[in-house]
């Protein structure tokens, strides 16, 4: 009986916490669809605010997607081989390198952005390009990709697999592509999910690095909150949700299919 009440209390607390988190999002969506939030439902509903947001800020949506995809591509190219190299090397040196790579996570985004500006701010074309924002996102998200892959590598007997492929005459690059990558796929998918979500939603770092020509969706969202009426700012939130939710669901489906293939 006591266990039953404990379970029921846990469900109630979880439901209340979920409502506490979800209600603000629902109210924001509601505000973006009403003719006048102050007048409430009596004013009716409209998609005009969403249309205005798209006309004003559509380029920030596409730029955010481009930045996130470029960030993902670079973290895959750098993070997956880098994680394998650190695990393969092992020892104190590998741990030191891993800690250095993880530093951007501990450093505030504004401080990391300031360091990039001080280092490369004089490179005019680079400083004013979207690639400058991408570099900041890569530095910020790379540790999450590497940690996800390292975690998987530490749970499998990769050394035996690698040595078996080497005994058959496979060169190092072939062993990495044909043996290591298929076995760390769950970590790669988990890292990709984290990198995409962090990149699309990153504000502090991007706010410091962006220029008027390289504004991303979160920065545009902040501008809308500061300078537009409430309904337009809330409609911008709705556009953000429409963009991010299908992307997250798609990645989760890919992760589920990957896990099923690995266990079958």
CSV table of C-alpha atoms in Angstrom, one decimal:
chain,number,residue,atom,x,y,z
A,1,UNK,CA,0.0,0.0,0.0
A,2,UNK,CA,2.8,2.4,0.9
A,3,UNK,CA,4.6,1.6,-2.4
A,4,UNK,CA,1.4,2.4,-4.3
A,5,UNK,CA,1.0,5.8,-2.6
A,6,UNK,CA,4.7,6.5,-3.3
A,7,UNK,CA,4.2,5.7,-7.0
A,8,UNK,CA,1.1,7.8,-7.2
A,9,UNK,CA,2.8,10.8,-5.5
A,10,UNK,CA,5.7,10.5,-8.0
A,11,UNK,CA,3.3,10.5,-10.9
A,12,UNK,CA,1.5,13.6,-9.5
A,13,UNK,CA,4.8,15.5,-8.9
A,14,UNK,CA,6.0,14.6,-12.4
A,15,UNK,CA,2.7,15.7,-14.0
A,16,UNK,CA,2.8,19.0,-12.1
A,17,UNK,CA,6.4,19.7,-13.1
A,18,UNK,CA,5.6,18.9,-16.7
A,19,UNK,CA,2.7,21.3,-16.6
A,20,UNK,CA,4.9,24.0,-15.0
A,21,UNK,CA,7.3,23.7,-17.9
A,22,UNK,CA,4.8,23.2,-20.8
A,23,UNK,CA,2.2,25.9,-19.9
A,24,UNK,CA,4.5,28.8,-20.7
A,25,UNK,CA,5.3,27.3,-24.1
A,26,UNK,CA,1.5,26.8,-24.8
A,27,UNK,CA,0.7,30.4,-23.7
A,28,UNK,CA,3.4,31.7,-26.0
A,29,UNK,CA,2.0,29.8,-28.9
A,30,UNK,CA,-1.5,31.0,-28.0
A,31,UNK,CA,-0.3,34.6,-27.9
A,32,UNK,CA,1.3,34.2,-31.4
A,33,UNK,CA,-2.0,33.0,-32.8
A,34,UNK,CA,-4.4,35.6,-31.3
A,35,UNK,CA,-5.4,38.9,-32.9
A,36,UNK,CA,-4.8,40.6,-29.5
A,37,UNK,CA,-3.4,38.8,-26.5
A,38,UNK,CA,-4.7,41.4,-24.2
A,39,UNK,CA,-8.3,40.9,-25.4
A,40,UNK,CA,-7.9,37.1,-25.3
A,41,UNK,CA,-10.0,34.6,-27.4
A,42,UNK,CA,-12.8,37.1,-27.9
A,43,UNK,CA,-10.5,38.9,-30.4
A,44,UNK,CA,-10.2,35.8,-32.5
A,45,UNK,CA,-7.3,33.9,-34.0
A,46,UNK,CA,-5.0,34.7,-36.9
A,47,UNK,CA,-1.9,33.6,-38.7
A,48,UNK,CA,-1.0,37.2,-39.7
A,49,UNK,CA,1.7,37.4,-37.0
A,50,UNK,CA,3.3,34.2,-38.2
A,51,UNK,CA,3.3,35.6,-41.8
A,52,UNK,CA,4.9,38.9,-40.6
A,53,UNK,CA,7.6,36.9,-38.7
A,54,UNK,CA,8.4,34.9,-41.8
A,55,UNK,CA,8.6,38.0,-43.9
A,56,UNK,CA,10.8,39.8,-41.4
A,57,UNK,CA,13.0,36.9,-40.1
A,58,UNK,CA,12.8,34.0,-42.6
A,59,UNK,CA,16.5,34.4,-43.4
A,60,UNK,CA,17.4,33.8,-39.8
A,61,UNK,CA,15.6,30.4,-39.9
A,62,UNK,CA,17.6,29.3,-42.9
A,63,UNK,CA,20.8,30.7,-41.5
A,64,UNK,CA,20.3,28.8,-38.2
A,65,UNK,CA,19.7,25.6,-40.1
A,66,UNK,CA,22.8,26.2,-42.2
A,67,UNK,CA,24.9,27.0,-39.2
A,68,UNK,CA,23.7,23.9,-37.3
A,69,UNK,CA,24.3,21.6,-40.3
A,70,UNK,CA,27.8,23.0,-40.9
A,71,UNK,CA,28.5,22.7,-37.2
A,72,UNK,CA,27.4,19.1,-37.2
A,73,UNK,CA,29.5,18.3,-40.2
A,74,UNK,CA,32.6,19.8,-38.7
A,75,UNK,CA,32.1,18.1,-35.3
A,76,UNK,CA,31.7,14.8,-37.0
A,77,UNK,CA,34.8,15.2,-39.1
A,78,UNK,CA,36.9,16.4,-36.1
A,79,UNK,CA,35.1,14.8,-33.1
A,80,UNK,CA,34.7,11.2,-34.1
A,81,UNK,CA,38.3,10.6,-35.3
A,82,UNK,CA,39.5,12.7,-32.4
A,83,UNK,CA,37.7,10.7,-29.8
A,84,UNK,CA,39.0,7.5,-31.3
A,85,UNK,CA,42.6,8.9,-31.3
A,86,UNK,CA,42.3,9.9,-27.7
A,87,UNK,CA,41.0,6.5,-26.6
A,88,UNK,CA,43.6,4.7,-28.7
A,89,UNK,CA,46.4,6.9,-27.3
A,90,UNK,CA,45.3,6.7,-23.7
A,91,UNK,CA,47.4,7.8,-20.8
A,92,UNK,CA,47.9,11.2,-19.1
A,93,UNK,CA,48.4,13.0,-22.4
A,94,UNK,CA,45.1,11.9,-23.8
A,95,UNK,CA,43.3,13.0,-20.5
A,96,UNK,CA,45.0,16.4,-20.7
A,97,UNK,CA,43.9,16.9,-24.3
A,98,UNK,CA,40.4,15.8,-23.5
A,99,UNK,CA,40.2,18.3,-20.6
A,100,UNK,CA,41.4,21.1,-23.0
A,101,UNK,CA,38.8,20.2,-25.5
A,102,UNK,CA,36.1,20.3,-22.8
A,103,UNK,CA,37.2,23.8,-21.6
A,104,UNK,CA,34.7,25.7,-23.9
A,105,UNK,CA,31.8,24.0,-22.1
A,106,UNK,CA,33.0,25.4,-18.7
A,107,UNK,CA,33.8,28.9,-20.1
A,108,UNK,CA,30.8,31.3,-20.4
A,109,UNK,CA,29.7,31.7,-24.0
A,110,UNK,CA,30.4,35.5,-23.9
A,111,UNK,CA,34.0,34.9,-22.8
A,112,UNK,CA,34.6,32.3,-25.5
A,113,UNK,CA,33.1,34.7,-28.1
A,114,UNK,CA,35.3,37.5,-26.8
A,115,UNK,CA,38.4,35.3,-27.2
A,116,UNK,CA,37.5,34.6,-30.8
A,117,UNK,CA,36.9,38.2,-31.5
A,118,UNK,CA,40.3,39.2,-30.0
A,119,UNK,CA,42.0,36.4,-32.0
A,120,UNK,CA,40.4,36.8,-35.4
A,121,UNK,CA,38.4,40.1,-35.2
A,122,UNK,CA,41.0,41.8,-37.5
A,123,UNK,CA,40.2,39.3,-40.3
A,124,UNK,CA,37.4,41.4,-41.8
A,125,UNK,CA,35.8,39.0,-44.3
A,126,UNK,CA,36.0,36.1,-41.9
A,127,UNK,CA,34.7,38.2,-39.0
A,128,UNK,CA,31.7,39.3,-40.9
A,129,UNK,CA,30.8,35.9,-42.4
A,130,UNK,CA,28.5,33.2,-41.1
A,131,UNK,CA,31.6,30.9,-40.9
A,132,UNK,CA,32.8,32.9,-37.9
A,133,UNK,CA,29.6,31.9,-36.0
A,134,UNK,CA,30.1,28.3,-37.1
A,135,UNK,CA,33.6,28.3,-35.6
A,136,UNK,CA,32.2,29.4,-32.3
A,137,UNK,CA,29.5,26.7,-32.4
A,138,UNK,CA,32.0,24.0,-33.3
A,139,UNK,CA,34.2,25.0,-30.3
A,140,UNK,CA,31.2,24.9,-28.0
A,141,UNK,CA,29.6,21.7,-29.3
A,142,UNK,CA,32.7,19.6,-30.1
A,143,UNK,CA,33.1,18.3,-26.5
A,144,UNK,CA,29.6,16.8,-26.6
A,145,UNK,CA,30.3,14.9,-29.8
A,146,UNK,CA,33.6,13.6,-28.5
A,147,UNK,CA,32.3,12.6,-25.1
A,148,UNK,CA,29.4,10.7,-26.7
A,149,UNK,CA,31.8,8.7,-28.9
A,150,UNK,CA,34.3,8.1,-26.1
A,151,UNK,CA,31.6,6.8,-23.9
A,152,UNK,CA,30.6,4.1,-26.5
A,153,UNK,CA,34.3,3.2,-27.2
A,154,UNK,CA,34.9,2.6,-23.5
A,155,UNK,CA,32.0,0.1,-23.5
A,156,UNK,CA,33.1,-2.1,-26.4
A,157,UNK,CA,36.2,-4.1,-27.0
A,158,UNK,CA,37.4,-2.0,-29.9
A,159,UNK,CA,41.0,-3.1,-29.5
A,160,UNK,CA,40.2,-6.7,-30.3
A,161,UNK,CA,38.1,-5.7,-33.3
A,162,UNK,CA,40.9,-3.4,-34.5
A,163,UNK,CA,43.6,-6.1,-34.1
A,164,UNK,CA,41.4,-8.7,-35.8
A,165,UNK,CA,41.0,-6.4,-38.8
A,166,UNK,CA,44.7,-5.6,-38.8
A,167,UNK,CA,45.6,-9.3,-38.8
A,168,UNK,CA,43.6,-9.6,-42.1
A,169,UNK,CA,45.7,-6.9,-43.7
A,170,UNK,CA,43.3,-3.9,-43.4
A,171,UNK,CA,45.1,-0.5,-43.2
A,172,UNK,CA,44.4,1.9,-40.3
A,173,UNK,CA,42.0,4.1,-42.3
A,174,UNK,CA,40.0,1.1,-43.5
A,175,UNK,CA,39.8,-0.3,-40.0
A,176,UNK,CA,38.4,3.0,-38.7
A,177,UNK,CA,35.8,3.2,-41.4
A,178,UNK,CA,34.7,-0.4,-41.6
A,179,UNK,CA,35.2,-1.6,-38.0
A,180,UNK,CA,35.2,1.3,-35.6
A,181,UNK,CA,32.5,3.6,-37.1
A,182,UNK,CA,29.8,1.0,-37.3
A,183,UNK,CA,30.4,0.1,-33.6
A,184,UNK,CA,30.3,3.7,-32.3
A,185,UNK,CA,27.2,4.6,-34.4
A,186,UNK,CA,25.0,5.0,-31.3
A,187,UNK,CA,27.4,7.5,-29.8
A,188,UNK,CA,27.6,9.4,-33.1
A,189,UNK,CA,23.8,9.7,-33.3
A,190,UNK,CA,23.6,10.8,-29.7
A,191,UNK,CA,26.3,13.4,-30.3
A,192,UNK,CA,24.6,14.6,-33.4
A,193,UNK,CA,21.4,15.1,-31.6
A,194,UNK,CA,23.1,17.1,-28.9
A,195,UNK,CA,25.1,19.2,-31.4
A,196,UNK,CA,22.1,20.1,-33.5
A,197,UNK,CA,19.9,21.1,-30.6
A,198,UNK,CA,22.7,23.2,-28.9
A,199,UNK,CA,23.7,24.9,-32.2
A,200,UNK,CA,20.1,25.9,-33.2
A,201,UNK,CA,19.3,27.2,-29.7
A,202,UNK,CA,22.6,28.8,-28.8
A,203,UNK,CA,22.2,32.5,-28.0
A,204,UNK,CA,25.0,33.9,-25.7
A,205,UNK,CA,27.9,32.9,-28.0
A,206,UNK,CA,26.0,33.8,-31.1
A,207,UNK,CA,24.8,37.2,-29.8
A,208,UNK,CA,28.4,38.2,-29.3
A,209,UNK,CA,29.7,36.8,-32.6
A,210,UNK,CA,26.9,37.8,-35.0
A,211,UNK,CA,26.7,40.9,-37.2
A,212,UNK,CA,23.5,42.4,-38.7
A,213,UNK,CA,24.2,40.2,-41.8
A,214,UNK,CA,24.8,36.9,-39.8
A,215,UNK,CA,21.8,37.0,-37.4
A,216,UNK,CA,20.5,33.6,-36.4
A,217,UNK,CA,17.1,32.5,-35.2
A,218,UNK,CA,17.7,32.9,-31.4
A,219,UNK,CA,19.2,36.3,-31.8
A,220,UNK,CA,16.3,37.4,-34.0
A,221,UNK,CA,14.0,36.0,-31.4
A,222,UNK,CA,15.6,38.2,-28.8
A,223,UNK,CA,15.3,41.2,-31.1
A,224,UNK,CA,11.7,40.5,-31.6
A,225,UNK,CA,11.0,40.3,-27.9
A,226,UNK,CA,12.8,43.6,-27.4
A,227,UNK,CA,11.4,45.6,-30.3
A,228,UNK,CA,8.2,44.1,-31.6
A,229,UNK,CA,4.8,43.7,-30.1
A,230,UNK,CA,4.1,40.6,-27.9
A,231,UNK,CA,2.1,38.8,-30.6
A,232,UNK,CA,4.9,38.9,-33.2
A,233,UNK,CA,7.5,37.8,-30.6
A,234,UNK,CA,5.3,34.9,-29.6
A,235,UNK,CA,4.7,34.0,-33.3
A,236,UNK,CA,8.5,33.9,-33.7
A,237,UNK,CA,8.6,31.3,-30.8
A,238,UNK,CA,6.0,29.3,-32.7
A,239,UNK,CA,8.1,29.4,-35.9
A,240,UNK,CA,11.1,28.2,-33.8
A,241,UNK,CA,9.1,25.3,-32.5
A,242,UNK,CA,7.8,24.4,-35.9
A,243,UNK,CA,11.4,24.2,-37.1
A,244,UNK,CA,13.0,22.4,-34.2
A,245,UNK,CA,10.4,19.8,-33.2
A,246,UNK,CA,10.3,17.8,-36.5
A,247,UNK,CA,14.1,17.9,-36.6
A,248,UNK,CA,14.4,16.5,-33.1
A,249,UNK,CA,11.8,13.8,-33.9
A,250,UNK,CA,13.6,12.8,-37.0
A,251,UNK,CA,16.9,12.4,-35.2
A,252,UNK,CA,15.2,10.4,-32.5
A,253,UNK,CA,13.7,8.1,-35.1
A,254,UNK,CA,17.2,7.7,-36.7
A,255,UNK,CA,18.6,6.9,-33.2
A,256,UNK,CA,15.9,4.3,-32.6
A,257,UNK,CA,16.5,2.6,-35.9
A,258,UNK,CA,20.2,2.6,-35.3
A,259,UNK,CA,19.8,1.0,-31.9
A,260,UNK,CA,17.5,-1.7,-33.3
A,261,UNK,CA,20.0,-2.5,-36.1
A,262,UNK,CA,22.8,-2.7,-33.5
A,263,UNK,CA,20.8,-5.1,-31.3
A,264,UNK,CA,19.4,-7.3,-34.1
